[in-house]
Amino acid sequence: MIPVWSALAEFSLGAVVLAPLLAAAVSMLVPLPARRVLGAAVGLLVAGLVVPLVVSVSAGEVPELVLGGFEAPVGIHLRADGLGAVFLAVTALVGLVLTGYAAVLPAAEGRCAGPKGWQQGHPGFWPLWLGCWSGLNAVVVSGDLFNLYVGLELVGLTAVALVALGGRGSWEAALRYLFVAVLGSLLFLAGVGLLVSVTGTLDIAQTREALAEVADPEAPLLALVLMTLGLGMKAALLPMHRWLVPAHSSAPSGVSPILSGLVIKAALVVLLRAWLWAVPLSGGAQSHAAVQWLAWLLGALGAAAVLGGSVLALRQTRLKPLVAYSTVAQIGYWFLAFPLLVSAEHDDALAAGAYGAVIALAAGHAIAKAGLFAAAGLLKDRYGTDEIAALRGAGAHHPALILAMGLCAVGLIGLPVSLGFTGKWQLATAAIGAGQWWLIVVLAAGTLLAAGYLLRGIAPLLLQSEDEPAAAKPVSVRERLGESAVMLLGLATIGTGLLGAWLGDLLGVGAWW
Amino acid sequence: MISSLDITLGLAVLAVTGLCLIPRSRLVITMGFLALGIVVTMVWLRLDSLDVALAEAAIGTGLLSALMVWLAVRSPEPPGAGGMQPSPRLPWLRPLIGLACGGTLAVVAAAVWFRVDQQLPAWQAGVEDQMPDTGVEHPITGVLLAFRAYDTLLESAILMLTAAAVLALCRGGGLSDPGTHRLGVHQTSAPMPPVPSALPWAARLLAPALMLLGLWLLFAGSAESGGAFQSGAVLAAAFILLRTSHVSLGAATAHWLRPVLVGGVVVFILAGLAGPVLGLPWLSWQPEWAFAAVLGVEVLLTAGIAAGLYTLFLTLENPEGVR
C-alpha cells in the first residue's frame, strides 16, 4: 500500500469523528436553510473520508491513530479493523441518504414550537444528528474502554434529544429512553472500572493481554456481566425492550430510521468488542463454562425476542409501531449467534461463521430498516396518520415508495439477494456445524413471521380503497425526492446482498482470533 | 487502618442517601441531596483526591442542586408518583424483588471485589515520563488536556449538545430571531419570580468573589488542582445567582450564549487539526507551543462549560413559552 494512502487513512480515522462534531458546533450558529446545506455537505465529506479507511482495511491493513502521539496506556488509540470498517461504511451510506431525506422533507426533522404554534421542520435536528453521527463513528473506531463509554454517552444523549424533537407527544418516550440509556451506560462504566482495577489499563488490546495472566476469573466475568446487561438495555434485547417501541415510533420520520438503523448498532459493536476483543474467553476452563452459560442465556433471550417481537409486530394496527416491533425481533437474531461464538470446542471456523452472520444481519438490518422506517414516516407525515386501515390504497399515489418498501422487506425477511439472507444462511450453516438444530427452527419461524407482519403492513397500501382517495393533494417534488431516498436504501438492501463474500474477507482483518 | 472518622463518614453517607430516597416531599429530598453532596465531597477529600472533591462540590452538588431546588420550589409534590405505587394485588411483591436483587448484587459485587488482585494503573510511570511534552505541570490537567484530550473533547461536546438539546426544545428551536443574530429563546428576556430584597444585595456582593474563584480555579489548573470543569461550574453558579436576583443579563445572553457555547469545541478541534497539518497525529501539540495551545483551549472550554451549564438553568422555565 502506498504511504500517502496510509497517511490519508490515519487522517481519516480522526476526521470521521471530528469533522461531523465540528459541523454540529458550527451548525448551531447558522439559520435553518444553511444548517441543511451544511449537513448535506458534511455527510458527503464523511462518506468520502470513510473510503480510504475501507480501502486500507480491504488491503489487509489495520489503520491505527495514536492520538497526540501518546502511546497506550497513557494515551488513546483509534483503530479501524474489519468490524470498524464495515460499520463505518454502513453508517456513512445510511447516514448520507438519511441526511438527504431530512434536508428535503421539513417534517422529517420534527415539530418545533414557533410563534404560531407547532410547525413542521426543526432546526435542532442538525446539531444533534451530526453530533450523533460523530458519536457513532467514535464508538466504531475506538480502541479504548473509557473512550467507548464516552462515545456511547454521546450517541445516547443525542439520540434521546432527537426523539424529543417529535413534539410534545414524544417527550414521555424520550424521558423513558433517557433513563434506560443512562442506566445502561452506568452499568457499562461499572464493568470498565472493574476491568481496570485488575488490569491497570484501558486500552482494549492491553486489557486482553493483561487478562490472559489474571488467575482469578471472577472479576472479568462480573465485568462482562455488567457490561452485557448495560449494553443489552441499550440494544433493547427482550425483556429490556419496552422503551424502544414508544421511542422509535413517536420520533420524527427522519429520526426513527437513524435510531433503528444505526443507534442500536453502536451498543452491538461495543458488546462484540467487550466479548471478543477485551475479555479473552479462552481463559481457564471454569471461567469458560460461566461465559458459555451467559452466552446460552443471551441465545435464549434472542430466540424469545425473535418469536415474541414478531408476534407482537403481527398484532399492531399502526405502521410505525409495527416496524419498531420488527426491530425488537431482528435484534434477537444477533444474540442468537452468541452460543456459537463461544462454543466449547474452540472451533475458530465455527466462531468466524457465527460472527460473520451477526455482522451481516446487523448491517443488512441497518440499511433495510432505515429504508422501511423512512417510508413509514413519509406516509405518516403525508396522510397525518399511520393507522394501517386508514392508509389503505395509498400505494396508488406512491408506486416507487411501495416498490422500495418491498425491496427493504426482502432484506428484513431474509430472502435472496440481501445481507439478511447471507446472515441467516451463515447462521444456519454454523448451527448445523455445531449440531444446534433448535436454531434452525427459530430462524425458520422468525422468517415466516417476518413475512407475515411485513405483508400485513405493506399489502393494504396496494389494495383498492373503498372511498376514492384521489382527493388527496398531489405528491410534491420534495416528497418525490424523499421517496427516491427510500428507493436508494431499498436498492442498497439488494446491492449489498452481492457483497457477502467481500464482507467475510473484510471481517477477517484485525479479527480477535 | 480504618479510623472512627472513616466509619462516621461512611455511616453519614448511608443516612443522607436514605434522606434523598425515602421522603415524599421534593424539598426534603433536595435538601438531602445537598447534604449528600457535602458528605461525598468530604469523603473524596479524606481519600486525598482534591480534584475529584472540587468537581463533586462544584458540579455534582452545586449546580445539580440549583436545578433541583428550582424543581422543588416550582412543583413541591411529585406528579402522581407514577410507577412507584404498590401493585394492588401483591403489594409486597415489588419491594421483595427489589430487596432480593439488591442483596444479591451487593453480595456478588462485594465477594468479587474482595477477592480480586487489584493492580495499580499501568499509566502512572508513563504519565511521569511524558509530562514535559504536555506543557503543563499538574498531572491531572496533563491527563485531561494532553494524554486523554480526545475524551475531554468528546465530553465537552456532550455538554454542548445537551445545551443544544434543551435549546431545541424551546420555542424557536434555538434559532436566532428573524433578521437578527440574537438567540430567539424567550427565556432570555423573561422575568424571574420575586425574591427577598436581601438576595440581590448578597448576589452583587458575591458575584465578583465567585468570578475570582472561578478564574483562579482555571489558571491554577495548569500547576495545581482545578481546571476547566470546576471553574466553568463556579462561573455558571455566579450567572445563575445574578439571574435569580434580577440582574439583567438578557441582552448579553441573547448575543453571546451560542458563540461562547460552541467556541471551546470549535477551537479545540481546530487546534487538534494543527497536528495533521504539520504531519503529526491528530491532537498533537509540539512542546514549544503546547502550553499556549492548552491554555487557549482551556480558557475557551471553561467559557463553553459555564455557558452550557447556565443554558440548562435558563431554559428550565416554561420551555414552550406558553402563557
mmCIF file with all atom_site columns, C-alpha atoms in Angstrom, chain A residues 10-15 17-19 21-22 24-26 28-32 35 65-71 73-76 78 112-115 118 122-125 127-128 131-132 134 137-138 141-142 144-151 153-154 157-158 161 164-165 168 171 193-194 196-202 206 216 218-220 222 226, chain B residues 105 108-113 115-128 130-131 133-134 142-143 145-155 157-176 181 258-263 265-267 269-270 272-273 276-277 280-285 319-320 322:
data_model
loop_
_atom_site.group_PDB
_atom_site.id
_atom_site.type_symbol
_atom_site.label_atom_id
_atom_site.label_alt_id
_atom_site.label_comp_id
_atom_site.label_asym_id
_atom_site.label_entity_id
_atom_site.label_seq_id
_atom_site.pdbx_PDB_ins_code
_atom_site.Cartn_x
_atom_site.Cartn_y
_atom_site.Cartn_z
_atom_site.occupancy
_atom_site.B_iso_or_equiv
_atom_site.pdbx_formal_charge
_atom_site.auth_seq_id
_atom_site.auth_comp_id
_atom_site.auth_asym_id
_atom_site.auth_atom_id
_atom_site.pdbx_PDB_model_num
ATOM 1   C CA . GLU A 1 10  ? -4.723  7.711   9.539  1.00 0.00 ? 10  GLU A CA 1
ATOM 2   C CA . PHE A 1 11  ? -6.023  11.242  8.990  1.00 0.00 ? 11  PHE A CA 1
ATOM 3   C CA . SER A 1 12  ? -9.480  9.926   8.153  1.00 0.00 ? 12  SER A CA 1
ATOM 4   C CA . LEU A 1 13  ? -9.583  7.906   11.357 1.00 0.00 ? 13  LEU A CA 1
ATOM 5   C CA . GLY A 1 14  ? -9.641  11.093  13.415 1.00 0.00 ? 14  GLY A CA 1
ATOM 6   C CA . ALA A 1 15  ? -11.560 13.129  10.865 1.00 0.00 ? 15  ALA A CA 1
ATOM 7   C CA . VAL A 1 17  ? -15.245 11.699  14.307 1.00 0.00 ? 17  VAL A CA 1
ATOM 8   C CA . LEU A 1 18  ? -14.099 15.307  14.458 1.00 0.00 ? 18  LEU A CA 1
ATOM 9   C CA . ALA A 1 19  ? -15.478 16.624  11.135 1.00 0.00 ? 19  ALA A CA 1
ATOM 10  C CA . LEU A 1 21  ? -18.545 17.207  15.507 1.00 0.00 ? 21  LEU A CA 1
ATOM 11  C CA . LEU A 1 22  ? -17.139 20.487  14.218 1.00 0.00 ? 22  LEU A CA 1
ATOM 12  C CA . ALA A 1 24  ? -22.502 20.117  14.738 1.00 0.00 ? 24  ALA A CA 1
ATOM 13  C CA . ALA A 1 25  ? -20.951 23.016  16.664 1.00 0.00 ? 25  ALA A CA 1
ATOM 14  C CA . VAL A 1 26  ? -20.952 25.393  13.695 1.00 0.00 ? 26  VAL A CA 1
ATOM 15  C CA . MET A 1 28  ? -25.785 25.883  15.972 1.00 0.00 ? 28  MET A CA 1
ATOM 16  C CA . LEU A 1 29  ? -24.822 29.379  14.835 1.00 0.00 ? 29  LEU A CA 1
ATOM 17  C CA . VAL A 1 30  ? -26.482 29.481  11.406 1.00 0.00 ? 30  VAL A CA 1
ATOM 18  C CA . PRO A 1 31  ? -30.122 29.687  10.217 1.00 0.00 ? 31  PRO A CA 1
ATOM 19  C CA . LEU A 1 32  ? -32.124 26.613  9.238  1.00 0.00 ? 32  LEU A CA 1
ATOM 20  C CA . ARG A 1 35  ? -27.951 24.037  8.536  1.00 0.00 ? 35  ARG A CA 1
ATOM 21  C CA . LEU A 1 65  ? -4.051  6.505   15.069 1.00 0.00 ? 65  LEU A CA 1
ATOM 22  C CA . VAL A 1 66  ? -2.174  7.275   18.290 1.00 0.00 ? 66  VAL A CA 1
ATOM 23  C CA . LEU A 1 67  ? -3.903  10.462  19.397 1.00 0.00 ? 67  LEU A CA 1
ATOM 24  C CA . GLY A 1 68  ? -1.487  13.217  20.379 1.00 0.00 ? 68  GLY A CA 1
ATOM 25  C CA . GLY A 1 69  ? 1.386   10.795  19.877 1.00 0.00 ? 69  GLY A CA 1
ATOM 26  C CA . PHE A 1 70  ? 0.875   9.381   23.384 1.00 0.00 ? 70  PHE A CA 1
ATOM 27  C CA . GLU A 1 71  ? 1.050   5.585   23.316 1.00 0.00 ? 71  GLU A CA 1
ATOM 28  C CA . PRO A 1 73  ? -1.760  3.012   28.354 1.00 0.00 ? 73  PRO A CA 1
ATOM 29  C CA . VAL A 1 74  ? -1.232  6.769   28.763 1.00 0.00 ? 74  VAL A CA 1
ATOM 30  C CA . GLY A 1 75  ? -2.992  7.849   25.590 1.00 0.00 ? 75  GLY A CA 1
ATOM 31  C CA . ILE A 1 76  ? -5.829  6.684   23.372 1.00 0.00 ? 76  ILE A CA 1
ATOM 32  C CA . LEU A 1 78  ? -8.117  4.632   17.392 1.00 0.00 ? 78  LEU A CA 1
ATOM 33  C CA . CYS A 1 112 ? -40.962 22.827  16.590 1.00 0.00 ? 112 CYS A CA 1
ATOM 34  C CA . ALA A 1 113 ? -42.918 25.218  18.817 1.00 0.00 ? 113 ALA A CA 1
ATOM 35  C CA . GLY A 1 114 ? -42.957 28.522  16.947 1.00 0.00 ? 114 GLY A CA 1
ATOM 36  C CA . PRO A 1 115 ? -44.743 31.820  17.413 1.00 0.00 ? 115 PRO A CA 1
ATOM 37  C CA . TRP A 1 118 ? -46.336 23.827  16.448 1.00 0.00 ? 118 TRP A CA 1
ATOM 38  C CA . HIS A 1 122 ? -36.859 21.582  13.329 1.00 0.00 ? 122 HIS A CA 1
ATOM 39  C CA . PRO A 1 123 ? -33.520 23.462  13.419 1.00 0.00 ? 123 PRO A CA 1
ATOM 40  C CA . GLY A 1 124 ? -32.385 21.374  16.416 1.00 0.00 ? 124 GLY A CA 1
ATOM 41  C CA . PHE A 1 125 ? -32.205 18.263  14.239 1.00 0.00 ? 125 PHE A CA 1
ATOM 42  C CA . PRO A 1 127 ? -26.530 19.780  15.508 1.00 0.00 ? 127 PRO A CA 1
ATOM 43  C CA . LEU A 1 128 ? -27.985 16.729  17.243 1.00 0.00 ? 128 LEU A CA 1
ATOM 44  C CA . GLY A 1 131 ? -23.242 15.020  16.908 1.00 0.00 ? 131 GLY A CA 1
ATOM 45  C CA . CYS A 1 132 ? -24.870 11.593  16.883 1.00 0.00 ? 132 CYS A CA 1
ATOM 46  C CA . SER A 1 134 ? -19.756 11.741  15.251 1.00 0.00 ? 134 SER A CA 1
ATOM 47  C CA . ASN A 1 137 ? -18.068 6.810   14.317 1.00 0.00 ? 137 ASN A CA 1
ATOM 48  C CA . ALA A 1 138 ? -16.248 7.385   17.629 1.00 0.00 ? 138 ALA A CA 1
ATOM 49  C CA . VAL A 1 141 ? -13.138 3.205   15.769 1.00 0.00 ? 141 VAL A CA 1
ATOM 50  C CA . SER A 1 142 ? -12.355 3.430   19.486 1.00 0.00 ? 142 SER A CA 1
ATOM 51  C CA . ASP A 1 144 ? -10.041 2.291   24.489 1.00 0.00 ? 144 ASP A CA 1
ATOM 52  C CA . LEU A 1 145 ? -12.630 1.145   27.025 1.00 0.00 ? 145 LEU A CA 1
ATOM 53  C CA . PHE A 1 146 ? -13.278 4.517   28.676 1.00 0.00 ? 146 PHE A CA 1
ATOM 54  C CA . ASN A 1 147 ? -13.439 6.208   25.309 1.00 0.00 ? 147 ASN A CA 1
ATOM 55  C CA . LEU A 1 148 ? -16.076 3.652   24.278 1.00 0.00 ? 148 LEU A CA 1
ATOM 56  C CA . TYR A 1 149 ? -18.137 4.828   27.249 1.00 0.00 ? 149 TYR A CA 1
ATOM 57  C CA . VAL A 1 150 ? -17.768 8.478   26.256 1.00 0.00 ? 150 VAL A CA 1
ATOM 58  C CA . GLY A 1 151 ? -18.756 7.637   22.682 1.00 0.00 ? 151 GLY A CA 1
ATOM 59  C CA . GLU A 1 153 ? -22.855 8.663   26.005 1.00 0.00 ? 153 GLU A CA 1
ATOM 60  C CA . LEU A 1 154 ? -22.524 10.983  23.007 1.00 0.00 ? 154 LEU A CA 1
ATOM 61  C CA . LEU A 1 157 ? -27.697 11.669  24.664 1.00 0.00 ? 157 LEU A CA 1
ATOM 62  C CA . THR A 1 158 ? -28.144 12.919  21.103 1.00 0.00 ? 158 THR A CA 1
ATOM 63  C CA . ALA A 1 161 ? -32.791 14.525  22.246 1.00 0.00 ? 161 ALA A CA 1
ATOM 64  C CA . ALA A 1 164 ? -37.835 14.628  21.762 1.00 0.00 ? 164 ALA A CA 1
ATOM 65  C CA . LEU A 1 165 ? -37.946 16.655  18.515 1.00 0.00 ? 165 LEU A CA 1
ATOM 66  C CA . ARG A 1 168 ? -44.978 17.191  22.964 1.00 0.00 ? 168 ARG A CA 1
ATOM 67  C CA . TRP A 1 171 ? -41.360 13.738  25.347 1.00 0.00 ? 171 TRP A CA 1
ATOM 68  C CA . GLY A 1 193 ? -13.955 0.156   36.282 1.00 0.00 ? 193 GLY A CA 1
ATOM 69  C CA . LEU A 1 194 ? -13.793 -3.430  37.459 1.00 0.00 ? 194 LEU A CA 1
ATOM 70  C CA . VAL A 1 196 ? -9.231  -1.512  35.104 1.00 0.00 ? 196 VAL A CA 1
ATOM 71  C CA . SER A 1 197 ? -8.855  -2.488  38.741 1.00 0.00 ? 197 SER A CA 1
ATOM 72  C CA . VAL A 1 198 ? -7.472  -5.889  37.716 1.00 0.00 ? 198 VAL A CA 1
ATOM 73  C CA . THR A 1 199 ? -5.602  -4.959  34.550 1.00 0.00 ? 199 THR A CA 1
ATOM 74  C CA . GLY A 1 200 ? -4.408  -1.400  35.198 1.00 0.00 ? 200 GLY A CA 1
ATOM 75  C CA . THR A 1 201 ? -5.064  -0.328  31.615 1.00 0.00 ? 201 THR A CA 1
ATOM 76  C CA . LEU A 1 202 ? -7.929  0.993   29.494 1.00 0.00 ? 202 LEU A CA 1
ATOM 77  C CA . GLN A 1 206 ? -3.588  -4.353  26.507 1.00 0.00 ? 206 GLN A CA 1
ATOM 78  C CA . ASP A 1 216 ? -8.981  -15.387 39.194 1.00 0.00 ? 216 ASP A CA 1
ATOM 79  C CA . GLU A 1 218 ? -14.377 -13.713 38.881 1.00 0.00 ? 218 GLU A CA 1
ATOM 80  C CA . ALA A 1 219 ? -13.635 -10.033 38.240 1.00 0.00 ? 219 ALA A CA 1
ATOM 81  C CA . PRO A 1 220 ? -13.529 -10.200 34.429 1.00 0.00 ? 220 PRO A CA 1
ATOM 82  C CA . LEU A 1 222 ? -18.584 -9.896  36.673 1.00 0.00 ? 222 LEU A CA 1
ATOM 83  C CA . LEU A 1 226 ? -22.322 -5.819  33.969 1.00 0.00 ? 226 LEU A CA 1
ATOM 84  C CA . LEU B 2 105 ? -25.940 -7.771  43.577 1.00 0.00 ? 105 LEU B CA 1
ATOM 85  C CA . VAL B 2 108 ? -21.735 -10.791 44.483 1.00 0.00 ? 108 VAL B CA 1
ATOM 86  C CA . ALA B 2 109 ? -20.021 -7.454  43.876 1.00 0.00 ? 109 ALA B CA 1
ATOM 87  C CA . ALA B 2 110 ? -18.509 -7.388  47.378 1.00 0.00 ? 110 ALA B CA 1
ATOM 88  C CA . ALA B 2 111 ? -17.324 -11.013 47.113 1.00 0.00 ? 111 ALA B CA 1
ATOM 89  C CA . VAL B 2 112 ? -15.617 -10.327 43.790 1.00 0.00 ? 112 VAL B CA 1
ATOM 90  C CA . TRP B 2 113 ? -14.189 -7.003  44.948 1.00 0.00 ? 113 TRP B CA 1
ATOM 91  C CA . ARG B 2 115 ? -11.104 -11.477 46.118 1.00 0.00 ? 115 ARG B CA 1
ATOM 92  C CA . VAL B 2 116 ? -9.553  -9.762  43.136 1.00 0.00 ? 116 VAL B CA 1
ATOM 93  C CA . ASP B 2 117 ? -5.887  -9.000  42.986 1.00 0.00 ? 117 ASP B CA 1
ATOM 94  C CA . GLN B 2 118 ? -6.011  -5.271  42.348 1.00 0.00 ? 118 GLN B CA 1
ATOM 95  C CA . GLN B 2 119 ? -3.422  -3.704  40.085 1.00 0.00 ? 119 GLN B CA 1
ATOM 96  C CA . LEU B 2 120 ? -2.140  -0.164  40.186 1.00 0.00 ? 120 LEU B CA 1
ATOM 97  C CA . PRO B 2 121 ? -2.835  1.721   36.971 1.00 0.00 ? 121 PRO B CA 1
ATOM 98  C CA . ALA B 2 122 ? -0.154  0.930   34.404 1.00 0.00 ? 122 ALA B CA 1
ATOM 99  C CA . TRP B 2 123 ? -0.099  4.519   33.164 1.00 0.00 ? 123 TRP B CA 1
ATOM 100 C CA . GLN B 2 124 ? 1.495   6.108   36.232 1.00 0.00 ? 124 GLN B CA 1
ATOM 101 C CA . ALA B 2 125 ? 5.086   5.703   35.058 1.00 0.00 ? 125 ALA B CA 1
ATOM 102 C CA . GLY B 2 126 ? 4.150   6.789   31.543 1.00 0.00 ? 126 GLY B CA 1
ATOM 103 C CA . VAL B 2 127 ? 2.426   9.922   32.806 1.00 0.00 ? 127 VAL B CA 1
ATOM 104 C CA . GLU B 2 128 ? 5.510   10.977  34.764 1.00 0.00 ? 128 GLU B CA 1
ATOM 105 C CA . GLN B 2 130 ? 5.781   12.244  29.297 1.00 0.00 ? 130 GLN B CA 1
ATOM 106 C CA . MET B 2 131 ? 4.655   15.188  31.440 1.00 0.00 ? 131 MET B CA 1
ATOM 107 C CA . ASP B 2 133 ? 5.760   17.090  26.493 1.00 0.00 ? 133 ASP B CA 1
ATOM 108 C CA . THR B 2 134 ? 2.384   18.343  27.639 1.00 0.00 ? 134 THR B CA 1
ATOM 109 C CA . GLY B 2 142 ? -1.978  16.741  31.691 1.00 0.00 ? 142 GLY B CA 1
ATOM 110 C CA . VAL B 2 143 ? -4.298  13.730  31.501 1.00 0.00 ? 143 VAL B CA 1
ATOM 111 C CA . LEU B 2 145 ? -5.816  18.122  28.077 1.00 0.00 ? 145 LEU B CA 1
ATOM 112 C CA . ALA B 2 146 ? -2.918  16.144  26.635 1.00 0.00 ? 146 ALA B CA 1
ATOM 113 C CA . PHE B 2 147 ? -2.894  12.381  27.178 1.00 0.00 ? 147 PHE B CA 1
ATOM 114 C CA . ARG B 2 148 ? -6.663  11.935  27.039 1.00 0.00 ? 148 ARG B CA 1
ATOM 115 C CA . ALA B 2 149 ? -7.552  15.220  25.354 1.00 0.00 ? 149 ALA B CA 1
ATOM 116 C CA . TYR B 2 150 ? -9.804  13.285  22.975 1.00 0.00 ? 150 TYR B CA 1
ATOM 117 C CA . ASP B 2 151 ? -12.045 12.130  25.847 1.00 0.00 ? 151 ASP B CA 1
ATOM 118 C CA . THR B 2 152 ? -12.188 15.671  27.205 1.00 0.00 ? 152 THR B CA 1
ATOM 119 C CA . LEU B 2 153 ? -13.124 16.967  23.766 1.00 0.00 ? 153 LEU B CA 1
ATOM 120 C CA . LEU B 2 154 ? -15.956 14.458  23.396 1.00 0.00 ? 154 LEU B CA 1
ATOM 121 C CA . GLU B 2 155 ? -17.181 15.200  26.924 1.00 0.00 ? 155 GLU B CA 1
ATOM 122 C CA . ALA B 2 157 ? -19.143 18.138  23.049 1.00 0.00 ? 157 ALA B CA 1
ATOM 123 C CA . ILE B 2 158 ? -21.664 16.180  25.113 1.00 0.00 ? 158 ILE B CA 1
ATOM 124 C CA . LEU B 2 159 ? -22.270 19.222  27.311 1.00 0.00 ? 159 LEU B CA 1
ATOM 125 C CA . MET B 2 160 ? -22.521 21.463  24.238 1.00 0.00 ? 160 MET B CA 1
ATOM 126 C CA . LEU B 2 161 ? -25.050 19.121  22.622 1.00 0.00 ? 161 LEU B CA 1
ATOM 127 C CA . THR B 2 162 ? -27.013 18.866  25.880 1.00 0.00 ? 162 THR B CA 1
ATOM 128 C CA . ALA B 2 163 ? -27.364 22.636  25.732 1.00 0.00 ? 163 ALA B CA 1
ATOM 129 C CA . ALA B 2 164 ? -28.296 22.313  22.034 1.00 0.00 ? 164 ALA B CA 1
ATOM 130 C CA . ALA B 2 165 ? -30.957 19.762  23.030 1.00 0.00 ? 165 ALA B CA 1
ATOM 131 C CA . VAL B 2 166 ? -32.584 21.979  25.676 1.00 0.00 ? 166 VAL B CA 1
ATOM 132 C CA . LEU B 2 167 ? -32.465 24.990  23.332 1.00 0.00 ? 167 LEU B CA 1
ATOM 133 C CA . ALA B 2 168 ? -34.065 22.836  20.629 1.00 0.00 ? 168 ALA B CA 1
ATOM 134 C CA . LEU B 2 169 ? -36.989 22.045  22.927 1.00 0.00 ? 169 LEU B CA 1
ATOM 135 C CA . CYS B 2 170 ? -37.648 25.762  23.500 1.00 0.00 ? 170 CYS B CA 1
ATOM 136 C CA . ARG B 2 171 ? -39.855 27.925  21.318 1.00 0.00 ? 171 ARG B CA 1
ATOM 137 C CA . GLY B 2 172 ? -37.992 28.680  18.087 1.00 0.00 ? 172 GLY B CA 1
ATOM 138 C CA . GLY B 2 173 ? -35.774 25.617  18.441 1.00 0.00 ? 173 GLY B CA 1
ATOM 139 C CA . GLY B 2 174 ? -32.579 27.517  19.236 1.00 0.00 ? 174 GLY B CA 1
ATOM 140 C CA . LEU B 2 175 ? -32.608 29.716  16.135 1.00 0.00 ? 175 LEU B CA 1
ATOM 141 C CA . SER B 2 176 ? -31.964 33.453  16.023 1.00 0.00 ? 176 SER B CA 1
ATOM 142 C CA . HIS B 2 181 ? -28.126 37.443  15.345 1.00 0.00 ? 181 HIS B CA 1
ATOM 143 C CA . ARG B 2 258 ? -24.355 30.373  21.424 1.00 0.00 ? 258 ARG B CA 1
ATOM 144 C CA . PRO B 2 259 ? -20.938 31.633  20.236 1.00 0.00 ? 259 PRO B CA 1
ATOM 145 C CA . VAL B 2 260 ? -19.466 31.016  23.695 1.00 0.00 ? 260 VAL B CA 1
ATOM 146 C CA . LEU B 2 261 ? -21.198 27.642  23.900 1.00 0.00 ? 261 LEU B CA 1
ATOM 147 C CA . VAL B 2 262 ? -19.611 26.301  20.711 1.00 0.00 ? 262 VAL B CA 1
ATOM 148 C CA . GLY B 2 263 ? -16.335 28.284  20.858 1.00 0.00 ? 263 GLY B CA 1
ATOM 149 C CA . VAL B 2 265 ? -15.291 22.767  20.992 1.00 0.00 ? 265 VAL B CA 1
ATOM 150 C CA . VAL B 2 266 ? -14.599 24.545  17.676 1.00 0.00 ? 266 VAL B CA 1
ATOM 151 C CA . VAL B 2 267 ? -11.203 25.863  18.785 1.00 0.00 ? 267 VAL B CA 1
ATOM 152 C CA . ILE B 2 269 ? -10.935 20.692  17.090 1.00 0.00 ? 269 ILE B CA 1
ATOM 153 C CA . LEU B 2 270 ? -9.106  23.340  15.051 1.00 0.00 ? 270 LEU B CA 1
ATOM 154 C CA . GLY B 2 272 ? -6.239  19.387  17.090 1.00 0.00 ? 272 GLY B CA 1
ATOM 155 C CA . LEU B 2 273 ? -6.114  19.808  13.315 1.00 0.00 ? 273 LEU B CA 1
ATOM 156 C CA . PRO B 2 276 ? -2.208  16.560  10.809 1.00 0.00 ? 276 PRO B CA 1
ATOM 157 C CA . VAL B 2 277 ? -1.311  19.865  9.099  1.00 0.00 ? 277 VAL B CA 1
ATOM 158 C CA . LEU B 2 280 ? 1.792   14.691  13.233 1.00 0.00 ? 280 LEU B CA 1
ATOM 159 C CA . PRO B 2 281 ? -1.178  12.675  14.548 1.00 0.00 ? 281 PRO B CA 1
ATOM 160 C CA . TRP B 2 282 ? -4.463  14.387  15.453 1.00 0.00 ? 282 TRP B CA 1
ATOM 161 C CA . LEU B 2 283 ? -4.432  16.425  18.691 1.00 0.00 ? 283 LEU B CA 1
ATOM 162 C CA . SER B 2 284 ? -0.620  16.619  18.794 1.00 0.00 ? 284 SER B CA 1
ATOM 163 C CA . TRP B 2 285 ? 0.872   19.807  20.137 1.00 0.00 ? 285 TRP B CA 1
ATOM 164 C CA . PRO B 2 319 ? -39.827 25.879  27.630 1.00 0.00 ? 319 PRO B CA 1
ATOM 165 C CA . GLU B 2 320 ? -42.667 26.224  25.123 1.00 0.00 ? 320 GLU B CA 1
ATOM 166 C CA . VAL B 2 322 ? -46.992 29.204  26.790 1.00 0.00 ? 322 VAL B CA 1
#
